[in-house]
Amino acid sequence: MSRKAKGLSLLFVVVMGMLFLAAYEQGEKPQSTHLHPSLWELEDRPYYFPTKASIQSKITYQVLQRFDLIFVGHDPQQSPEISDAKRINLAYAIPGHYTHVLMYVGKDSNGLAYAVEMNADKDQTFRVTPYELTVGGQLYLYCLGSDYAARSCPNDTYIYGLETYDYMQAKRLEPRLYQQLIQQEAGILSVMQEDLEQGYPFQIPVHFSLETSLSKAIPLIDDGRQHGADCVSYFVSLFEEVAGVCLDEVRIGAAELTEYYSKSEEGRKALLPARYNFVHHETIPFRTILNELGYRLVDTPVRQTRCSDQRTVQGIATPDRLFRSSSTVAIDRVLR
């Protein structure tokens, strides 16, 4: 096989592998006909969320209110029980400590807490055309359980598996931005309810098509709410485009991503495991795609937001950038 052909095959396999691995972030999703509560039925009541800063940390609780963000991640050094694919591709392939995010939205009449989450579907379905590659997925409503796990979620609900993560922590928008968000509460709930009912689609944050094989350019995607979203861009675009609330320092650009995979200790460990490389059956470092095969990440176009300051944005949001943004603040921990 020629170097060019091998490069194209490797790129396709890498994209496929990343799509397959995206489903690992998802909570347990049993097949059922259970009707979830409407977001309008949920009350903005406090939820005692179990949090831990590391795999060794004792569980404490954060008292959440509506629209608080829950961040989770895996520690590949301290969690030998998780699979190689999950340990490597979630802890290393996604830059930063936290690799996934969801948002608390309220409690039902039985005291069960719920969160919304954007993710790939568990069946790992995808579709390839000459113009684009898409992966199945949508916005989900997950049952988190009751305070202190006193009451479990019904068996026929979608249950988010928080216990599968090594660390988890929630944050809140800083007071000024949170007040702006709450003023748009009805509009935000209305949009999310419509997204849940219509299956607002999952979108991977890179564009891959036949043109990629000619240009060797891999464009990053951040198009607001136009064609779907991934786990973090859903909430960032919801805040920006629906509530007019812009957050600082939540995006990363193509140059910084390339440097992460090429030079950082964590990024250089990001691998596509051999089990997902069904063409060459070998483990491939992500840096090989960028440094040896000549492919390059390309920044998103500069995009105008609907925020009150009329700001423009560029790059893709990541869970860890959102967690560390100056626009979010810590939520106090309490013991049971």
CSV table of C-alpha atoms in Angstrom, one decimal:
chain,number,residue,atom,x,y,z
A,1,MET,CA,0.0,0.0,0.0
A,2,SER,CA,1.4,3.5,-0.9
A,3,ARG,CA,2.2,6.0,1.8
A,4,LYS,CA,-0.7,8.2,0.5
A,5,ALA,CA,-3.2,5.3,0.6
A,6,LYS,CA,-2.0,4.2,4.0
A,7,GLY,CA,-2.4,7.8,5.2
A,8,LEU,CA,-6.0,8.0,4.0
A,9,SER,CA,-6.8,4.6,5.6
A,10,LEU,CA,-5.3,5.6,8.9
A,11,LEU,CA,-7.2,8.9,8.9
A,12,PHE,CA,-10.5,7.1,8.2
A,13,VAL,CA,-9.7,4.5,10.9
A,14,VAL,CA,-8.8,7.2,13.5
A,15,VAL,CA,-12.0,9.1,12.9
A,16,MET,CA,-14.0,5.9,13.1
A,17,GLY,CA,-12.2,4.9,16.3
A,18,MET,CA,-12.9,8.2,17.9
A,19,LEU,CA,-16.6,7.9,17.0
A,20,PHE,CA,-16.8,4.4,18.5
A,21,LEU,CA,-15.0,5.6,21.7
A,22,ALA,CA,-17.3,8.6,22.1
A,23,ALA,CA,-20.0,6.2,23.1
A,24,TYR,CA,-18.1,5.1,26.2
A,25,GLU,CA,-18.8,8.5,27.7
A,26,GLN,CA,-22.5,7.6,27.8
A,27,GLY,CA,-24.4,6.5,30.8
A,28,GLU,CA,-26.3,3.2,30.9
A,29,LYS,CA,-29.2,3.4,28.4
A,30,PRO,CA,-31.6,0.4,28.8
A,31,GLN,CA,-34.1,-0.2,26.0
A,32,SER,CA,-37.5,1.0,27.3
A,33,THR,CA,-40.7,2.8,26.5
A,34,HIS,CA,-40.6,4.8,29.7
A,35,LEU,CA,-41.9,8.3,29.2
A,36,HIS,CA,-39.4,10.8,30.7
A,37,PRO,CA,-40.9,13.7,32.6
A,38,SER,CA,-41.1,16.9,30.6
A,39,LEU,CA,-38.6,19.6,31.6
A,40,TRP,CA,-41.7,21.7,32.5
A,41,GLU,CA,-42.6,19.1,35.1
A,42,LEU,CA,-39.2,19.3,36.9
A,43,GLU,CA,-38.8,21.7,39.8
A,44,ASP,CA,-35.8,23.8,40.5
A,45,ARG,CA,-35.0,22.2,43.8
A,46,PRO,CA,-31.6,21.6,45.4
A,47,TYR,CA,-29.9,18.3,44.6
A,48,TYR,CA,-27.1,16.9,46.8
A,49,PHE,CA,-24.6,15.8,44.1
A,50,PRO,CA,-21.9,13.3,45.1
A,51,THR,CA,-18.5,14.8,44.2
A,52,LYS,CA,-14.9,13.7,44.5
A,53,ALA,CA,-11.8,15.5,43.3
A,54,SER,CA,-9.8,12.3,42.6
A,55,ILE,CA,-10.2,8.5,42.6
A,56,GLN,CA,-8.8,8.4,46.2
A,57,SER,CA,-11.0,11.3,47.5
A,58,LYS,CA,-13.8,10.8,50.0
A,59,ILE,CA,-17.2,11.6,48.6
A,60,THR,CA,-18.6,15.0,49.6
A,61,TYR,CA,-21.7,16.8,48.3
A,62,GLN,CA,-22.4,19.9,46.3
A,63,VAL,CA,-25.8,21.5,46.5
A,64,LEU,CA,-26.8,22.0,42.9
A,65,GLN,CA,-29.4,24.3,41.4
A,66,ARG,CA,-30.8,24.5,37.9
A,67,PHE,CA,-28.3,24.9,35.1
A,68,ASP,CA,-25.3,23.9,37.2
A,69,LEU,CA,-22.7,22.0,35.1
A,70,ILE,CA,-21.4,18.5,36.1
A,71,PHE,CA,-17.9,17.6,34.9
A,72,VAL,CA,-16.5,14.1,34.9
A,73,GLY,CA,-13.4,12.3,33.9
A,74,HIS,CA,-11.1,9.2,34.1
A,75,ASP,CA,-7.6,8.9,35.7
A,76,PRO,CA,-5.6,6.5,33.5
A,77,GLN,CA,-2.8,6.2,36.1
A,78,GLN,CA,-5.1,5.3,39.0
A,79,SER,CA,-7.9,3.4,37.4
A,80,PRO,CA,-6.6,0.0,36.1
A,81,GLU,CA,-10.1,-1.5,35.8
A,82,ILE,CA,-11.2,0.6,32.9
A,83,SER,CA,-10.4,-0.6,29.4
A,84,ASP,CA,-7.4,0.6,27.5
A,85,ALA,CA,-9.7,2.3,24.9
A,86,LYS,CA,-11.4,4.3,27.6
A,87,ARG,CA,-8.3,5.1,29.6
A,88,ILE,CA,-6.3,6.2,26.6
A,89,ASN,CA,-8.8,7.9,24.3
A,90,LEU,CA,-10.8,9.7,26.9
A,91,ALA,CA,-8.1,10.6,29.4
A,92,TYR,CA,-5.5,11.6,26.7
A,93,ALA,CA,-7.3,12.2,23.4
A,94,ILE,CA,-9.5,14.9,25.0
A,95,PRO,CA,-7.3,17.7,26.3
A,96,GLY,CA,-7.6,18.4,30.0
A,97,HIS,CA,-8.6,16.8,33.3
A,98,TYR,CA,-12.3,16.6,32.5
A,99,THR,CA,-13.6,14.9,29.4
A,100,HIS,CA,-17.4,15.1,29.6
A,101,VAL,CA,-20.1,17.5,30.9
A,102,LEU,CA,-23.8,17.4,31.5
A,103,MET,CA,-26.2,19.9,33.1
A,104,TYR,CA,-28.6,19.6,36.1
A,105,VAL,CA,-32.1,20.7,35.3
A,106,GLY,CA,-34.3,19.8,38.3
A,107,LYS,CA,-36.2,17.2,40.3
A,108,ASP,CA,-39.5,15.3,39.7
A,109,SER,CA,-42.3,14.9,42.1
A,110,ASN,CA,-40.6,11.9,43.6
A,111,GLY,CA,-37.4,13.7,44.4
A,112,LEU,CA,-35.4,12.2,41.6
A,113,ALA,CA,-32.9,14.5,40.0
A,114,TYR,CA,-32.4,14.8,36.2
A,115,ALA,CA,-29.7,16.2,33.9
A,116,VAL,CA,-29.5,16.7,30.2
A,117,GLU,CA,-26.5,15.4,28.2
A,118,MET,CA,-25.5,15.4,24.5
A,119,ASN,CA,-23.8,12.3,23.4
A,120,ALA,CA,-23.2,9.7,20.7
A,121,ASP,CA,-25.7,6.8,20.8
A,122,LYS,CA,-24.8,3.5,22.4
A,123,ASP,CA,-25.1,1.6,19.2
A,124,GLN,CA,-22.2,3.6,17.7
A,125,THR,CA,-24.1,4.2,14.4
A,126,PHE,CA,-22.5,6.3,11.7
A,127,ARG,CA,-23.1,7.4,8.1
A,128,VAL,CA,-20.5,8.2,5.5
A,129,THR,CA,-21.2,10.2,2.3
A,130,PRO,CA,-18.8,11.8,-0.2
A,131,TYR,CA,-19.5,15.1,1.6
A,132,GLU,CA,-19.4,14.3,5.3
A,133,LEU,CA,-19.2,11.8,8.1
A,134,THR,CA,-22.0,11.8,10.7
A,135,VAL,CA,-22.4,9.8,13.9
A,136,GLY,CA,-25.7,8.9,15.5
A,137,GLY,CA,-26.6,10.6,18.8
A,138,GLN,CA,-28.8,13.2,20.4
A,139,LEU,CA,-29.7,15.1,23.5
A,140,TYR,CA,-30.7,12.8,26.4
A,141,LEU,CA,-32.5,13.3,29.7
A,142,TYR,CA,-30.8,11.2,32.4
A,143,CYS,CA,-32.0,10.2,35.9
A,144,LEU,CA,-29.3,10.9,38.5
A,145,GLY,CA,-31.1,9.5,41.5
A,146,SER,CA,-32.2,11.1,44.7
A,147,ASP,CA,-30.2,13.0,47.4
A,148,TYR,CA,-27.6,10.7,49.0
A,149,ALA,CA,-28.8,7.8,46.8
A,150,ALA,CA,-31.7,7.2,49.1
A,151,ARG,CA,-34.0,6.4,46.2
A,152,SER,CA,-32.9,4.7,42.9
A,153,CYS,CA,-34.1,5.6,39.5
A,154,PRO,CA,-36.8,3.3,37.9
A,155,ASN,CA,-35.3,0.5,35.9
A,156,ASP,CA,-36.9,1.7,32.7
A,157,THR,CA,-35.3,5.2,32.8
A,158,TYR,CA,-32.1,6.3,31.3
A,159,ILE,CA,-29.6,6.1,34.1
A,160,TYR,CA,-26.3,8.1,34.0
A,161,GLY,CA,-23.5,6.0,35.3
A,162,LEU,CA,-21.7,8.5,37.5
A,163,GLU,CA,-20.1,5.7,39.5
A,164,THR,CA,-18.0,4.7,36.4
A,165,TYR,CA,-16.0,7.9,36.6
A,166,ASP,CA,-12.9,8.4,38.7
A,167,TYR,CA,-13.7,12.0,39.6
A,168,MET,CA,-16.6,14.4,39.2
A,169,GLN,CA,-17.3,18.0,40.2
A,170,ALA,CA,-19.9,20.6,39.5
A,171,LYS,CA,-19.5,24.3,38.8
A,172,ARG,CA,-21.9,27.2,38.4
A,173,LEU,CA,-21.7,30.3,36.2
A,174,GLU,CA,-20.4,33.3,38.1
A,175,PRO,CA,-23.2,35.3,39.7
A,176,ARG,CA,-23.6,38.0,37.1
A,177,LEU,CA,-23.8,35.5,34.2
A,178,TYR,CA,-26.0,33.1,36.2
A,179,GLN,CA,-28.5,35.9,36.8
A,180,GLN,CA,-28.6,36.6,33.0
A,181,LEU,CA,-29.1,32.9,32.4
A,182,ILE,CA,-32.0,32.6,34.9
A,183,GLN,CA,-33.7,35.6,33.3
A,184,GLN,CA,-33.8,33.4,30.1
A,185,GLU,CA,-35.0,30.3,32.0
A,186,ALA,CA,-38.2,29.8,30.1
A,187,GLY,CA,-36.6,30.2,26.7
A,188,ILE,CA,-33.8,27.8,27.6
A,189,LEU,CA,-36.1,25.1,28.9
A,190,SER,CA,-38.3,25.5,25.8
A,191,VAL,CA,-35.4,25.0,23.5
A,192,MET,CA,-34.1,22.0,25.4
A,193,GLN,CA,-37.5,20.4,25.6
A,194,GLU,CA,-37.9,20.8,21.8
A,195,ASP,CA,-34.4,19.4,21.3
A,196,LEU,CA,-35.3,16.3,23.4
A,197,GLU,CA,-38.5,15.7,21.5
A,198,GLN,CA,-37.0,16.1,18.1
A,199,GLY,CA,-33.7,14.4,18.7
A,200,TYR,CA,-31.3,17.3,18.3
A,201,PRO,CA,-28.4,15.6,16.6
A,202,PHE,CA,-24.9,14.8,17.9
A,203,GLN,CA,-22.1,16.4,15.8
A,204,ILE,CA,-18.4,15.5,16.0
A,205,PRO,CA,-16.2,18.7,16.2
A,206,VAL,CA,-14.2,17.8,13.0
A,207,HIS,CA,-15.3,17.6,9.4
A,208,PHE,CA,-14.2,14.6,7.3
A,209,SER,CA,-15.1,14.0,3.6
A,210,LEU,CA,-13.5,12.8,0.4
A,211,GLU,CA,-12.0,16.3,0.0
A,212,THR,CA,-9.9,15.6,3.1
A,213,SER,CA,-7.9,13.0,1.1
A,214,LEU,CA,-6.9,15.7,-1.4
A,215,SER,CA,-6.3,18.7,0.8
A,216,LYS,CA,-5.1,16.8,4.0
A,217,ALA,CA,-7.0,19.5,5.9
A,218,ILE,CA,-9.2,18.5,8.8
A,219,PRO,CA,-11.5,21.5,9.7
A,220,LEU,CA,-12.7,21.9,13.2
A,221,ILE,CA,-16.4,22.6,13.6
A,222,ASP,CA,-18.1,25.2,15.7
A,223,ASP,CA,-21.3,26.4,13.9
A,224,GLY,CA,-23.4,27.3,16.9
A,225,ARG,CA,-26.7,25.4,16.9
A,226,GLN,CA,-27.0,24.9,13.1
A,227,HIS,CA,-26.2,21.2,12.6
A,228,GLY,CA,-25.9,19.7,16.0
A,229,ALA,CA,-23.3,19.6,18.8
A,230,ASP,CA,-21.1,17.5,21.0
A,231,CYS,CA,-21.3,17.3,24.8
A,232,VAL,CA,-19.7,20.7,25.6
A,233,SER,CA,-20.6,22.8,22.5
A,234,TYR,CA,-24.3,22.0,23.1
A,235,PHE,CA,-24.3,24.0,26.4
A,236,VAL,CA,-21.9,26.7,25.2
A,237,SER,CA,-24.0,27.4,22.1
A,238,LEU,CA,-27.2,27.2,24.1
A,239,PHE,CA,-25.9,29.9,26.4
A,240,GLU,CA,-24.5,32.0,23.6
A,241,GLU,CA,-27.3,31.7,21.0
A,242,VAL,CA,-30.4,31.3,23.2
A,243,ALA,CA,-29.6,33.2,26.4
A,244,GLY,CA,-27.1,35.6,24.9
A,245,VAL,CA,-24.6,34.7,27.6
A,246,CYS,CA,-21.0,34.3,26.4
A,247,LEU,CA,-18.3,32.5,28.5
A,248,ASP,CA,-14.6,33.4,28.5
A,249,GLU,CA,-11.7,31.1,27.6
A,250,VAL,CA,-13.7,27.9,26.8
A,251,ARG,CA,-12.3,27.2,23.3
A,252,ILE,CA,-9.1,25.8,21.9
A,253,GLY,CA,-7.8,26.4,18.4
A,254,ALA,CA,-6.2,24.2,15.8
A,255,ALA,CA,-2.6,25.3,16.5
A,256,GLU,CA,-2.9,24.6,20.2
A,257,LEU,CA,-4.6,21.2,19.6
A,258,THR,CA,-1.8,20.3,17.2
A,259,GLU,CA,0.8,21.3,19.8
A,260,TYR,CA,-1.0,19.2,22.4
A,261,TYR,CA,-0.9,16.0,20.4
A,262,SER,CA,2.6,16.6,19.2
A,263,LYS,CA,4.5,17.9,22.2
A,264,SER,CA,2.6,17.6,25.5
A,265,GLU,CA,3.2,14.5,27.7
A,266,GLU,CA,-0.5,13.7,27.8
A,267,GLY,CA,-1.2,14.4,24.1
A,268,ARG,CA,1.7,12.3,22.9
A,269,LYS,CA,0.1,9.3,24.8
A,270,ALA,CA,-3.1,9.6,22.8
A,271,LEU,CA,-3.4,6.4,20.8
A,272,LEU,CA,-5.8,4.6,18.6
A,273,PRO,CA,-5.8,1.1,20.1
A,274,ALA,CA,-5.2,-1.8,17.7
A,275,ARG,CA,-8.6,-3.3,18.5
A,276,TYR,CA,-10.2,-0.4,16.7
A,277,ASN,CA,-7.7,-0.3,13.8
A,278,PHE,CA,-9.5,-2.8,11.6
A,279,VAL,CA,-7.3,-1.9,8.6
A,280,HIS,CA,-3.8,-2.3,9.9
A,281,HIS,CA,-4.5,-3.9,13.3
A,282,GLU,CA,-1.8,-1.8,15.0
A,283,THR,CA,-1.9,0.9,17.6
A,284,ILE,CA,-1.4,4.4,16.1
A,285,PRO,CA,-0.4,7.6,18.0
A,286,PHE,CA,-2.5,10.6,17.0
A,287,ARG,CA,0.7,12.5,16.6
A,288,THR,CA,1.6,10.2,13.7
A,289,ILE,CA,-1.4,11.4,11.7
A,290,LEU,CA,-0.4,15.1,12.1
A,291,ASN,CA,3.4,14.9,12.1
A,292,GLU,CA,4.3,12.0,9.8
A,293,LEU,CA,1.3,11.6,7.4
A,294,GLY,CA,1.0,15.4,6.8
A,295,TYR,CA,-2.6,16.0,7.9
A,296,ARG,CA,-3.4,19.3,9.6
A,297,LEU,CA,-6.1,20.7,11.8
A,298,VAL,CA,-7.8,23.8,10.5
A,299,ASP,CA,-9.4,26.5,12.6
A,300,THR,CA,-13.1,27.2,12.6
A,301,PRO,CA,-14.2,30.4,10.8
A,302,VAL,CA,-14.6,33.4,13.1
A,303,ARG,CA,-18.3,33.4,14.1
A,304,GLN,CA,-20.5,36.2,15.4
A,305,THR,CA,-22.5,35.4,18.6
A,306,ARG,CA,-25.8,36.8,19.9
A,307,CYS,CA,-24.2,37.9,23.1
A,308,SER,CA,-24.8,41.4,24.4
A,309,ASP,CA,-21.2,42.4,23.8
A,310,GLN,CA,-21.4,41.3,20.1
A,311,ARG,CA,-18.3,39.2,20.5
A,312,THR,CA,-16.9,36.8,17.9
A,313,VAL,CA,-15.5,33.4,18.7
A,314,GLN,CA,-13.2,30.9,17.1
A,315,GLY,CA,-12.1,27.3,18.0
A,316,ILE,CA,-13.9,24.4,19.6
A,317,ALA,CA,-15.0,24.2,23.3
A,318,THR,CA,-13.7,21.5,25.5
A,319,PRO,CA,-15.1,20.3,28.9
A,320,ASP,CA,-11.9,21.1,30.8
A,321,ARG,CA,-11.7,24.6,29.3
A,322,LEU,CA,-15.3,25.2,30.4
A,323,PHE,CA,-14.5,23.9,33.9
A,324,ARG,CA,-11.5,26.2,34.2
A,325,SER,CA,-13.1,29.3,32.6
A,326,SER,CA,-13.2,32.5,34.7
A,327,SER,CA,-16.9,32.5,33.8
A,328,THR,CA,-17.6,29.6,36.2
A,329,VAL,CA,-17.2,29.5,40.0
A,330,ALA,CA,-16.8,26.7,42.5
A,331,ILE,CA,-19.8,25.3,44.5
A,332,ASP,CA,-19.2,24.7,48.2
A,333,ARG,CA,-18.9,21.1,49.4
A,334,VAL,CA,-20.8,19.8,52.4
A,335,LEU,CA,-20.5,16.5,54.3
A,336,ARG,CA,-23.6,14.3,54.7
